[in-house]
Amino acid sequence: MSSTILLQHTLTGISLGGAYALIAIGYTMVYGILRLINFAHGDIFMMAGYFMIFAMASMPWFIAIPLVMILTVMLGIAVEQVAYKPLRSAPRMSIMISAIGVSYLLQNLATYLFTALPRGYPEIPYLKKILHIGDVSASLVTIITPFLTVALTFLLIALINHTKLGMAMRAVSRDYETSQLMGIKINRVISATFAIGSLLAFIGSLLYFTDRMTVFPFSGTLPGLKCFVAAVLGGIGSIPGAVVGGFILGIGETVLVAMGYSTFSDAFTFAILIVMLLFRPTGLFGEKVTDKV
Amino acid sequence: MKTLDKKITYLLSAGLLAAAIMVLLYMDHNRTTYNYSLSILQRSAIYAVAAVAMNLLTGFTGLFSLGQAGFMAIGAYTVAILTIPVAQRPSVYYISGIAEPLAQATAPLWAALLLGGLFAALLGFFIGYPVLRLKSDYLAIATLGFSEIIRAFIAAPMLNRVTNGSYGLKSIPGFPSTLMVFLISGLCIFLMVLVIRSSYGRAFQAIREDEIAAESMGIGLFKHKQMAFVISCFFTGISGGMLAVFMRSIDSKTFQIGLTYDILLIVVLGGIGSITGSVLGSFLMTAGREWLRFFDNPLTIAGVQVPLFRTGFRMVIFSLILMAVVLYYRKGLMGTKEFSWNGIYAFLQRLGQKRSKTRPGKEGGNDE
């Protein structure tokens, strides 16, 4: 493999990894607080893709993006309110089944509203511009993604470490009941967590679908599961862990595809998950309990 | 409360069984009219086996596994490879040919099903070693991962000569007689009931209730979890094999995560921890999808077309119903109870006592 091709694939991998990382943060934050694998997160990501298609069809991008952002956040909060809030005191298995149910519902809803055929993702101006650096060519989105991901991660960590809301989140993830006794409005904190998760899922979907070009009702399932694996890999509950996990999976997958084993790229993700769960269930960054959100 | 004489309950059960067989025979006889309903019933019987197998694990042992689709795939491919007629194999494997040792390998249907179950069980045995150490949601996600890995291997081009890769397998001969599906499903479910009622089954339930307490009573945790997992995999494999024979053609896309979710939702609908609930649930789930089919067709009332009715609407309604069950009726149809004649009898008695106003209730009652 020549160095140019290698560089090209690395760039693609990092870009995919960035999108994964943003989605993985949503999983890790929700798991940190509710101890719930939010199976619907991948479908919120998919819905964000659809919202964007329709918004871009009728408005310029600078209105469409904030609008879709708000819509996605509202969807995330609505899912939490409807499907998870009534089950706060229920056994964990029930909440998980409810999450699977929501995921099923969102997929069927998308099939109903937008048909099962893949729809083209709109081109957002500037993002698709092809840049040439030496022999390597990449679209702008590929180059922006990792930087945006890292910037957002730092912003989020700052939010968690230095704001009142962040402090509340840390408290709730540490001990749910005690923090309630200390006067933290748990429901508000959980809603905020879902809002942040959905916001990042939207940005992830923007980056992911711009590269992938099409959206269909099940396009959230597999990326969703992979991002959960990324969160476990990095240590569930840890935000830097989720980001690192996202990048590892993205690069690993791209390398496998480049080597011609594209059928195993999904299996690779799950193999990593299983190996990780067996040898280091806390993940790469799992020990730092202070990072838990 | 008065209970029924044991003899009467046996008679009633035998009567119900005979009636069911009669109805099925009648439908089979007039197949032209009942073909559609028969295929629904067959599918629900096959799903029922997978659902009861999942219930054995989730409801009775408390292990939440999401690997059903993968184990069904193992069973399905084993049965398909062994039962496709030798003469038709070249046309099925027209892309890259069939691997030498498999070209002539055939087995009768019953042996193929058994073998499919055994392969699934063997794989479950090996997978069980690492994953059964994990707890609740980690176990779920790890088994889900394994199921996806199995699927990736089936679709892999390297195995083209065995599984025909992503082209799938066709020309699987169907069941020789319609009743056979019900016979095999009934037998499988009966065997699982025997397991659950045996001392092992009680050990499973003890583990579900409290692992530490069960262990201190001398129940080997890992051994029993492994046993439940392997038994569940075995029957899941058989149901996958039956699904292959029922569908006549399979490919790796048949066994996506969606299939696992379907079975999970059947178990939830019927009640986690109720065998009769799972059977009932699989019927309702399979038939429900068909019953709700009218939502998919445009509906015109008095010349005005009702706007919402079009393709896909029924699945939305269906998932809304399921969500409602999950959220507001968490016990499912049967809870952890089983259908029993005594339960119905008690229910009727209560009806008789309260002549004034009857409360709508469901059948079922005493825990066996």
XYZ file of C-alpha atoms in Angstrom:
661
model
C 0.000 0.000 0.000
C 1.525 3.261 -1.056
C 1.742 6.082 1.406
C -0.796 8.190 -0.481
C -3.445 5.494 -0.331
C -2.600 4.861 3.285
C -2.999 8.530 4.088
C -6.249 8.640 2.140
C -7.702 5.739 4.106
C -6.493 7.131 7.402
C -8.237 10.379 6.621
C -11.486 8.580 5.784
C -11.158 6.494 8.931
C -10.576 9.506 11.148
C -13.552 11.248 9.613
C -15.829 8.249 10.148
C -14.423 7.904 13.639
C -15.278 11.515 14.397
C -18.910 10.970 13.499
C -18.946 7.774 15.574
C -17.384 9.601 18.489
C -20.105 12.251 18.519
C -22.843 9.612 18.569
C -20.999 7.527 21.146
C -20.993 10.485 23.555
C -24.797 10.338 23.548
C -24.716 6.681 24.562
C -22.104 7.108 27.208
C -23.844 10.075 28.846
C -27.227 8.361 28.965
C -25.685 5.166 30.259
C -23.766 7.094 32.861
C -26.934 8.590 34.280
C -29.705 6.087 33.649
C -27.682 2.870 33.311
C -29.615 2.344 30.091
C -28.459 1.326 26.626
C -30.474 3.845 24.692
C -31.253 1.700 21.664
C -33.285 4.564 20.210
C -30.234 6.822 19.945
C -29.247 5.402 16.543
C -32.760 6.048 15.310
C -32.711 9.628 16.544
C -29.550 9.966 14.491
C -31.412 8.516 11.490
C -34.378 10.846 12.037
C -32.003 13.823 12.148
C -30.844 12.777 8.689
C -34.422 12.781 7.405
C -35.254 16.111 9.039
C -32.266 17.595 7.286
C -33.411 16.282 3.896
C -36.773 17.959 4.253
C -35.481 21.159 5.782
C -32.907 21.610 3.057
C -35.562 21.073 0.411
C -37.300 24.296 1.336
C -34.852 26.569 3.129
C -31.268 27.737 2.907
C -28.740 25.839 4.969
C -28.185 28.523 7.606
C -31.841 28.306 8.629
C -32.183 24.576 8.070
C -29.319 23.558 10.328
C -30.462 25.353 13.509
C -34.064 24.308 12.861
C -33.198 20.642 12.462
C -30.949 20.893 15.493
C -33.892 22.054 17.585
C -36.161 19.381 16.111
C -33.690 16.612 16.885
C -33.202 17.818 20.434
C -36.966 17.927 20.886
C -37.268 14.385 19.551
C -34.618 13.174 21.974
C -36.326 14.812 24.941
C -39.724 13.520 23.803
C -38.427 9.948 23.626
C -37.099 10.269 27.150
C -40.333 11.756 28.481
C -42.600 9.217 26.848
C -40.654 5.993 26.992
C -38.149 6.184 29.852
C -39.598 8.563 32.421
C -42.580 6.356 33.359
C -40.167 3.486 34.012
C -37.790 5.224 36.428
C -38.405 2.737 39.208
C -38.900 -0.287 36.949
C -36.321 -3.060 36.605
C -33.534 -2.325 34.158
C -34.710 -4.950 31.728
C -38.045 -3.145 31.294
C -36.375 0.144 30.414
C -34.161 -1.629 27.931
C -37.143 -3.318 26.320
C -38.858 0.051 26.178
C -35.789 1.442 24.405
C -35.940 -1.377 21.867
C -39.642 -0.637 21.444
C -38.962 3.044 20.738
C -36.304 2.103 18.230
C -38.782 -0.212 16.520
C -41.417 2.534 16.528
C -39.096 5.168 15.075
C -37.987 2.829 12.304
C -41.557 1.971 11.399
C -42.537 5.620 11.585
C -39.714 6.543 9.236
C -40.717 3.758 6.845
C -44.270 5.052 6.910
C -43.484 8.730 6.534
C -40.542 8.590 4.159
C -40.887 5.104 2.530
C -38.218 2.446 2.780
C -36.341 3.666 -0.290
C -33.066 5.443 0.391
C -33.294 9.183 -0.038
C -30.466 11.378 -1.159
C -28.904 13.511 1.564
C -28.741 17.147 0.532
C -25.434 18.749 -0.214
C -24.647 21.426 2.264
C -22.645 24.167 0.566
C -18.912 24.245 1.287
C -18.928 20.866 3.070
C -18.639 18.843 -0.099
C -15.862 20.949 -1.605
C -12.965 18.750 -2.632
C -9.566 19.836 -1.426
C -6.276 18.556 -2.757
C -3.328 18.304 -0.431
C -0.451 16.873 -2.380
C -1.802 13.679 -3.926
C -4.459 13.216 -1.297
C -7.885 14.580 -2.082
C -10.607 14.881 0.488
C -13.829 16.760 0.862
C -13.923 19.541 3.380
C -16.214 17.577 5.666
C -13.641 14.826 5.993
C -11.091 17.315 7.222
C -13.440 19.294 9.437
C -14.932 16.272 11.222
C -12.039 15.335 13.537
C -11.401 18.953 14.511
C -15.061 19.602 15.148
C -15.311 16.424 17.204
C -12.351 17.306 19.367
C -13.555 20.882 19.819
C -17.023 19.750 20.821
C -15.567 17.215 23.224
C -13.524 19.871 24.983
C -16.560 22.113 25.133
C -18.618 19.321 26.633
C -15.966 18.430 29.188
C -15.764 22.079 30.165
C -19.525 22.137 30.515
C -19.466 19.103 32.745
C -16.595 20.251 34.909
C -17.323 23.927 35.256
C -21.041 24.579 35.145
C -23.822 24.005 37.601
C -25.624 21.707 35.184
C -22.442 19.708 34.698
C -22.020 19.368 38.428
C -25.596 18.149 38.702
C -24.943 15.609 35.961
C -21.881 14.300 37.724
C -23.798 14.035 40.952
C -26.705 12.179 39.372
C -24.426 9.731 37.612
C -22.594 9.068 40.870
C -25.624 8.448 42.991
C -29.083 8.851 41.660
C -31.027 8.884 44.893
C -28.679 10.896 47.050
C -28.490 13.654 44.487
C -32.258 13.774 44.480
C -32.170 14.255 48.250
C -29.682 17.070 47.772
C -32.277 18.983 45.801
C -31.147 18.223 42.274
C -34.087 18.103 39.911
C -33.303 14.753 38.388
C -35.786 14.934 35.559
C -34.362 18.224 34.402
C -30.826 16.848 34.451
C -31.875 13.751 32.524
C -33.684 15.864 29.945
C -30.571 17.995 29.575
C -28.500 14.858 29.066
C -30.806 13.656 26.327
C -30.779 17.115 24.762
C -26.979 17.195 24.621
C -26.865 13.618 23.324
C -29.371 14.370 20.577
C -27.593 17.570 19.631
C -24.350 15.676 19.153
C -26.228 12.937 17.290
C -27.472 15.616 14.918
C -23.978 16.945 14.294
C -22.806 13.350 13.872
C -25.556 12.694 11.343
C -24.598 15.838 9.432
C -21.017 14.628 9.138
C -21.867 10.968 8.562
C -24.582 11.376 5.950
C -22.743 14.059 3.979
C -20.170 11.376 3.277
C -22.667 8.537 2.825
C -25.112 10.470 0.593
C -28.279 8.463 1.413
C -30.601 7.920 4.372
C -33.028 5.025 4.830
C -35.144 3.955 7.819
C -32.623 1.408 9.067
C -29.518 3.471 8.487
C -29.377 4.264 12.194
C -29.365 0.713 13.521
C -25.864 -0.441 12.790
C -24.066 2.883 13.340
C -26.023 3.109 16.592
C -24.841 -0.271 17.826
C -21.293 0.461 16.708
C -21.268 3.700 18.616
C -22.467 1.913 21.698
C -19.543 -0.453 21.254
C -17.293 2.598 20.938
C -18.667 3.852 24.247
C -18.016 0.493 25.927
C -14.556 0.346 24.398
C -13.632 3.705 25.839
C -15.197 2.915 29.177
C -18.880 3.547 29.507
C -19.637 6.812 31.237
C -16.392 8.450 30.148
C -16.613 11.137 27.474
C -12.960 11.129 26.347
C -13.248 7.334 26.296
C -16.211 7.454 23.942
C -14.325 9.788 21.623
C -11.221 7.598 21.571
C -13.400 4.509 21.113
C -15.201 6.163 18.219
C -11.935 6.968 16.473
C -10.536 3.451 17.035
C -13.632 1.845 15.552
C -13.817 4.257 12.640
C -10.173 3.763 11.682
C -10.286 -0.006 12.248
C -13.341 -0.353 10.080
C -11.880 1.712 7.258
C -8.645 -0.290 7.362
C -10.611 -3.549 7.083
C -12.602 -2.207 4.153
C -9.402 -1.031 2.487
C -7.895 -4.488 2.920
C -10.901 -6.026 1.189
C -12.630 -7.533 4.214
C -15.625 -5.240 4.111
C -18.039 -8.038 5.077
C -16.212 -8.393 8.358
C -16.146 -4.716 9.209
C -19.290 -5.039 11.335
C -18.110 -8.272 12.890
C -14.842 -6.547 13.772
C -16.721 -4.021 15.871
C -18.508 -6.690 17.840
C -15.381 -8.792 18.181
C -13.708 -5.770 19.795
C -16.694 -5.422 22.107
C -16.511 -9.033 23.231
C -12.755 -9.021 23.739
C -13.075 -5.787 25.680
C -15.872 -7.068 27.889
C -13.865 -10.166 28.691
C -10.537 -8.622 29.514
C -11.311 -5.100 30.603
C -15.020 -4.574 31.183
C -14.394 -1.074 32.482
C -13.040 0.005 29.093
C -9.916 1.954 28.279
C -10.769 4.955 30.433
C -13.158 3.276 32.775
C -11.259 3.787 35.993
C -11.515 7.530 36.106
C -14.803 7.634 37.909
C -14.637 11.409 38.066
C -15.191 11.621 34.334
C -18.447 9.782 34.609
C -21.456 11.600 33.365
C -61.475 -22.079 46.393
C -62.721 -25.281 44.838
C -60.448 -26.723 42.229
C -61.284 -29.091 39.441
C -60.703 -32.793 39.621
C -57.455 -33.734 37.948
C -59.232 -36.165 35.652
C -61.502 -33.415 34.393
C -58.599 -31.110 33.606
C -56.909 -33.894 31.667
C -60.128 -34.558 29.780
C -60.540 -30.882 29.005
C -56.942 -30.615 27.794
C -57.340 -33.704 25.620
C -60.567 -32.266 24.263
C -58.933 -28.946 23.433
C -56.024 -30.702 21.766
C -58.360 -32.901 19.734
C -60.410 -29.863 18.735
C -57.273 -28.012 17.650
C -56.117 -30.986 15.583
C -59.563 -31.322 14.048
C -59.613 -27.661 13.067
C -56.138 -27.913 11.598
C -57.034 -31.070 9.688
C -60.139 -29.397 8.363
C -58.160 -26.352 7.281
C -55.520 -28.568 5.733
C -58.193 -30.453 3.849
C -59.665 -27.278 2.375
C -56.304 -25.777 1.781
C -57.404 -23.591 -1.083
C -59.612 -21.499 1.187
C -57.452 -21.557 4.301
C -53.977 -21.377 2.826
C -53.397 -17.884 4.135
C -54.597 -18.576 7.684
C -52.605 -21.801 7.734
C -49.420 -20.007 6.815
C -50.036 -17.486 9.614
C -50.572 -20.332 12.063
C -47.446 -22.117 10.873
C -45.344 -19.014 11.242
C -46.655 -18.372 14.717
C -45.940 -21.971 15.713
C -42.332 -21.551 14.579
C -41.959 -18.224 16.357
C -43.546 -19.752 19.433
C -40.659 -22.206 19.753
C -38.103 -19.398 19.533
C -40.139 -17.277 21.955
C -40.457 -20.048 24.529
C -36.725 -20.717 24.178
C -36.033 -17.046 24.823
C -38.450 -17.094 27.721
C -36.634 -20.060 29.210
C -33.564 -17.853 29.298
C -35.001 -14.420 30.005
C -38.100 -15.238 31.986
C -37.008 -18.293 33.918
C -33.264 -17.891 34.333
C -33.119 -14.103 34.283
C -30.482 -13.946 31.549
C -31.260 -11.277 28.996
C -29.814 -12.554 25.737
C -30.313 -10.899 22.356
C -28.586 -13.530 20.235
C -31.681 -15.327 18.933
C -31.297 -14.343 15.283
C -27.762 -15.715 15.122
C -28.670 -19.099 16.561
C -31.696 -19.280 14.317
C -29.392 -18.608 11.384
C -27.174 -21.542 12.375
C -30.166 -23.869 12.510
C -31.621 -22.503 9.299
C -28.425 -22.852 7.277
C -27.744 -26.348 8.598
C -31.202 -27.503 7.619
C -31.071 -25.727 4.263
C -27.673 -27.145 3.282
C -28.670 -30.670 4.235
C -32.126 -30.748 2.694
C -31.794 -28.969 -0.656
C -32.119 -31.792 -3.222
C -28.738 -32.800 -4.633
C -30.005 -32.375 -8.179
C -30.832 -28.723 -7.573
C -27.657 -27.788 -5.779
C -25.697 -26.693 -8.866
C -28.457 -24.227 -9.718
C -28.569 -22.888 -6.148
C -24.803 -22.499 -5.898
C -24.528 -21.204 -9.432
C -22.058 -18.492 -8.532
C -19.131 -20.278 -6.985
C -20.138 -23.936 -6.751
C -20.621 -25.995 -3.635
C -17.827 -27.238 -1.394
C -16.922 -30.850 -2.134
C -17.904 -32.623 1.096
C -21.269 -30.880 1.159
C -22.228 -31.617 -2.436
C -23.585 -35.058 -1.623
C -24.431 -34.587 2.064
C -28.116 -34.992 2.707
C -30.219 -35.779 5.724
C -33.888 -36.354 6.289
C -35.732 -33.344 7.633
C -35.955 -34.528 11.220
C -32.241 -35.299 11.377
C -31.370 -31.980 9.758
C -33.489 -30.100 12.290
C -31.903 -32.000 15.147
C -28.452 -31.343 13.758
C -29.264 -27.653 13.307
C -30.310 -27.499 16.940
C -27.178 -29.336 18.035
C -24.888 -27.000 16.103
C -26.609 -23.998 17.635
C -26.290 -25.603 21.064
C -22.609 -26.358 20.526
C -21.943 -22.774 19.521
C -23.981 -21.625 22.500
C -21.821 -23.809 24.713
C -18.636 -22.108 23.522
C -20.091 -18.607 23.481
C -21.518 -19.208 26.926
C -18.076 -19.521 28.493
C -17.102 -15.910 27.976
C -20.445 -14.117 27.866
C -22.337 -15.709 30.734
C -19.970 -14.038 33.160
C -21.406 -10.705 32.092
C -24.364 -9.114 33.780
C -27.722 -7.891 32.437
C -27.245 -5.327 29.686
C -23.651 -6.267 28.976
C -24.804 -9.830 28.384
C -27.505 -8.538 26.056
C -25.117 -6.473 23.979
C -22.458 -9.210 23.869
C -24.919 -11.857 22.630
C -26.238 -9.343 20.130
C -22.676 -8.860 18.978
C -22.176 -12.596 18.556
C -25.350 -12.840 16.551
C -24.071 -10.143 14.192
C -20.711 -11.902 13.908
C -22.455 -15.146 12.939
C -24.375 -13.241 10.312
C -21.234 -11.598 8.973
C -19.576 -14.998 8.630
C -22.568 -16.416 6.811
C -22.511 -13.551 4.331
C -18.732 -13.617 3.944
C -17.455 -14.311 0.426
C -14.937 -16.804 1.849
C -17.811 -19.094 2.768
C -19.518 -18.761 -0.591
C -19.136 -22.461 -1.263
C -20.910 -23.363 1.949
C -23.512 -20.688 2.607
C -23.674 -19.176 -0.864
C -22.657 -15.856 0.687
C -25.015 -13.003 0.222
C -27.004 -14.786 -2.486
C -28.791 -16.942 0.039
C -30.115 -20.469 -0.312
C -33.143 -21.324 -2.379
C -35.198 -24.408 -3.308
C -35.433 -25.711 0.234
C -38.175 -28.352 0.132
C -41.124 -27.372 2.287
C -42.763 -29.439 5.000
C -44.163 -32.720 3.689
C -47.390 -32.096 5.552
C -48.865 -28.988 7.069
C -49.452 -30.562 10.438
C -45.792 -31.406 10.830
C -44.905 -27.824 11.816
C -47.384 -27.928 14.663
C -46.244 -31.377 15.691
C -42.569 -30.398 15.901
C -43.318 -27.073 17.577
C -45.595 -28.782 20.068
C -42.941 -31.355 20.850
C -40.247 -28.709 21.317
C -42.419 -26.613 23.613
C -43.448 -29.718 25.558
C -39.784 -30.639 26.075
C -38.994 -27.143 27.275
C -41.908 -27.289 29.709
C -40.462 -30.531 31.045
C -37.092 -28.847 31.524
C -38.652 -25.897 33.308
C -40.628 -28.156 35.612
C -37.661 -30.366 36.417
C -35.296 -29.752 39.295
C -33.004 -27.948 36.848
C -35.835 -25.627 35.939
C -36.381 -24.818 39.591
C -32.679 -24.110 39.905
C -32.979 -21.703 36.950
C -35.805 -19.910 38.682
C -33.828 -19.705 41.884
C -31.004 -18.034 39.950
C -33.476 -15.594 38.474
C -34.802 -14.635 41.878
C -31.491 -14.191 43.639
C -28.119 -15.358 42.408
C -26.382 -15.176 45.753
C -29.141 -16.981 47.601
C -29.251 -19.645 44.891
C -25.529 -20.160 45.101
C -25.621 -20.501 48.849
C -28.279 -23.193 48.455
C -25.766 -25.197 46.496
C -26.783 -24.351 42.965
C -23.765 -24.081 40.675
C -24.370 -20.686 39.107
C -22.272 -20.996 36.005
C -23.198 -24.604 35.322
C -26.904 -23.874 35.437
C -26.659 -20.659 33.453
C -24.657 -22.521 30.831
C -27.248 -25.294 30.788
C -30.135 -22.863 30.324
C -28.221 -21.057 27.593
C -27.363 -24.249 25.702
C -30.916 -25.618 25.935
C -32.310 -22.310 24.759
C -29.840 -22.219 21.855
C -30.779 -25.761 20.877
C -34.456 -24.975 20.523
C -33.759 -21.604 18.930
C -31.698 -23.458 16.331
C -34.540 -25.877 15.668
C -36.995 -23.032 15.246
C -34.558 -21.386 12.834
C -34.403 -24.625 10.867
C -38.180 -24.778 10.729
C -38.266 -21.154 9.584
C -35.932 -22.060 6.709
C -38.172 -24.948 5.674
C -41.235 -22.735 6.000
C -39.811 -19.852 3.989
C -38.225 -22.098 1.340
C -35.468 -19.556 0.736
C -33.189 -17.776 3.181
C -30.317 -15.352 3.137
C -28.250 -13.660 5.775
C -30.581 -10.650 5.769
C -33.393 -12.846 7.134
C -31.517 -13.069 10.413
C -30.915 -9.440 11.185
C -31.333 -7.895 14.611
C -34.951 -7.219 13.691
C -35.747 -10.914 14.028
C -34.390 -10.959 17.578
C -36.435 -7.884 18.407
C -39.564 -9.540 17.010
C -39.081 -12.521 19.275
C -38.286 -10.316 22.245
C -41.469 -8.352 21.664
C -43.449 -11.608 21.462
C -42.058 -12.621 24.844
C -42.838 -9.204 26.307
C -46.335 -9.191 24.849
C -47.095 -12.642 26.218
C -45.521 -11.992 29.586
C -41.925 -12.591 30.617
C -41.983 -15.878 32.473
C -45.115 -17.424 31.002
C -44.872 -20.221 28.445
C -48.499 -20.102 27.397
C -48.079 -16.339 27.222
C -45.257 -16.705 24.707
C -47.325 -19.072 22.584
C -50.278 -16.703 22.704
C -47.981 -13.745 22.058
C -46.430 -15.296 18.982
C -49.865 -15.940 17.556
C -51.057 -12.409 18.313
C -47.889 -10.843 16.954
C -47.939 -12.817 13.702
C -51.667 -12.585 13.198
C -51.812 -8.997 14.434
C -49.579 -7.868 11.636
C -51.979 -9.428 9.180
C -55.118 -8.228 10.913
C -53.860 -4.688 10.875
C -53.235 -4.943 7.165
C -56.327 -2.891 6.356
C -54.458 0.133 7.714
C -52.131 -0.202 4.760
C -54.857 0.211 2.198
C -56.367 3.557 1.336
C -59.678 3.912 3.124
C -62.535 5.893 1.707
C -65.497 6.769 3.899
C -68.440 8.449 2.179
C -66.316 9.565 -0.719
C -63.684 11.172 1.484
C -60.318 9.501 1.590
C -59.007 9.130 5.124
C -55.555 10.669 4.956
C -53.396 8.497 7.234
C -54.111 5.145 5.650
C -51.284 4.071 3.396
C -48.444 1.589 3.201
C -46.543 1.258 6.446
C -49.259 2.672 8.677
C -50.061 -0.725 10.133
C -46.524 -1.178 11.393
C -46.729 2.212 13.099
C -49.983 1.213 14.804
C -48.469 -2.136 15.647
C -45.393 -0.634 17.256
C -47.567 1.867 19.134
C -49.578 -1.028 20.570
C -46.371 -2.760 21.586
C -45.054 0.416 23.214
C -48.323 0.748 25.114
C -47.923 -2.813 26.394
C -44.314 -2.173 27.381
C -45.142 1.075 29.160
C -48.522 0.550 30.756
C -48.983 -3.182 30.904
C -45.528 -4.330 31.739
C -46.630 -7.789 32.798
C -47.821 -8.587 29.294
C -50.893 -10.659 28.635
C -50.224 -13.418 31.120
C -47.668 -11.980 33.514
C -45.834 -14.912 35.015
C -48.988 -16.996 35.146
C -49.831 -19.975 33.018
C -53.047 -20.915 31.343
C -54.807 -23.562 33.397
C -58.261 -25.011 33.562
C -58.391 -24.303 37.253
C -57.696 -20.686 36.487
C -60.614 -20.541 34.075
C -62.788 -22.424 36.520
C -61.947 -19.973 39.280
C -62.609 -17.139 36.902
C -66.024 -18.550 35.999
C -66.832 -19.047 39.670
C -66.014 -15.472 40.384
C -68.213 -14.475 37.500
C -71.025 -16.538 38.966
C -70.642 -14.999 42.394
C -70.614 -11.489 41.109
C -73.779 -11.741 39.123
C -74.313 -8.028 39.335
C -71.556 -6.654 37.181
C -68.917 -8.616 35.335
C -65.457 -7.300 35.208
C -63.605 -7.760 31.944
C -60.728 -10.079 32.724
C -58.411 -12.418 31.040
C -58.157 -16.143 31.175
C -55.555 -17.799 33.266
C -55.119 -17.822 36.946
C -53.377 -20.020 39.402
C -49.692 -20.405 39.194
C -49.428 -24.042 38.285
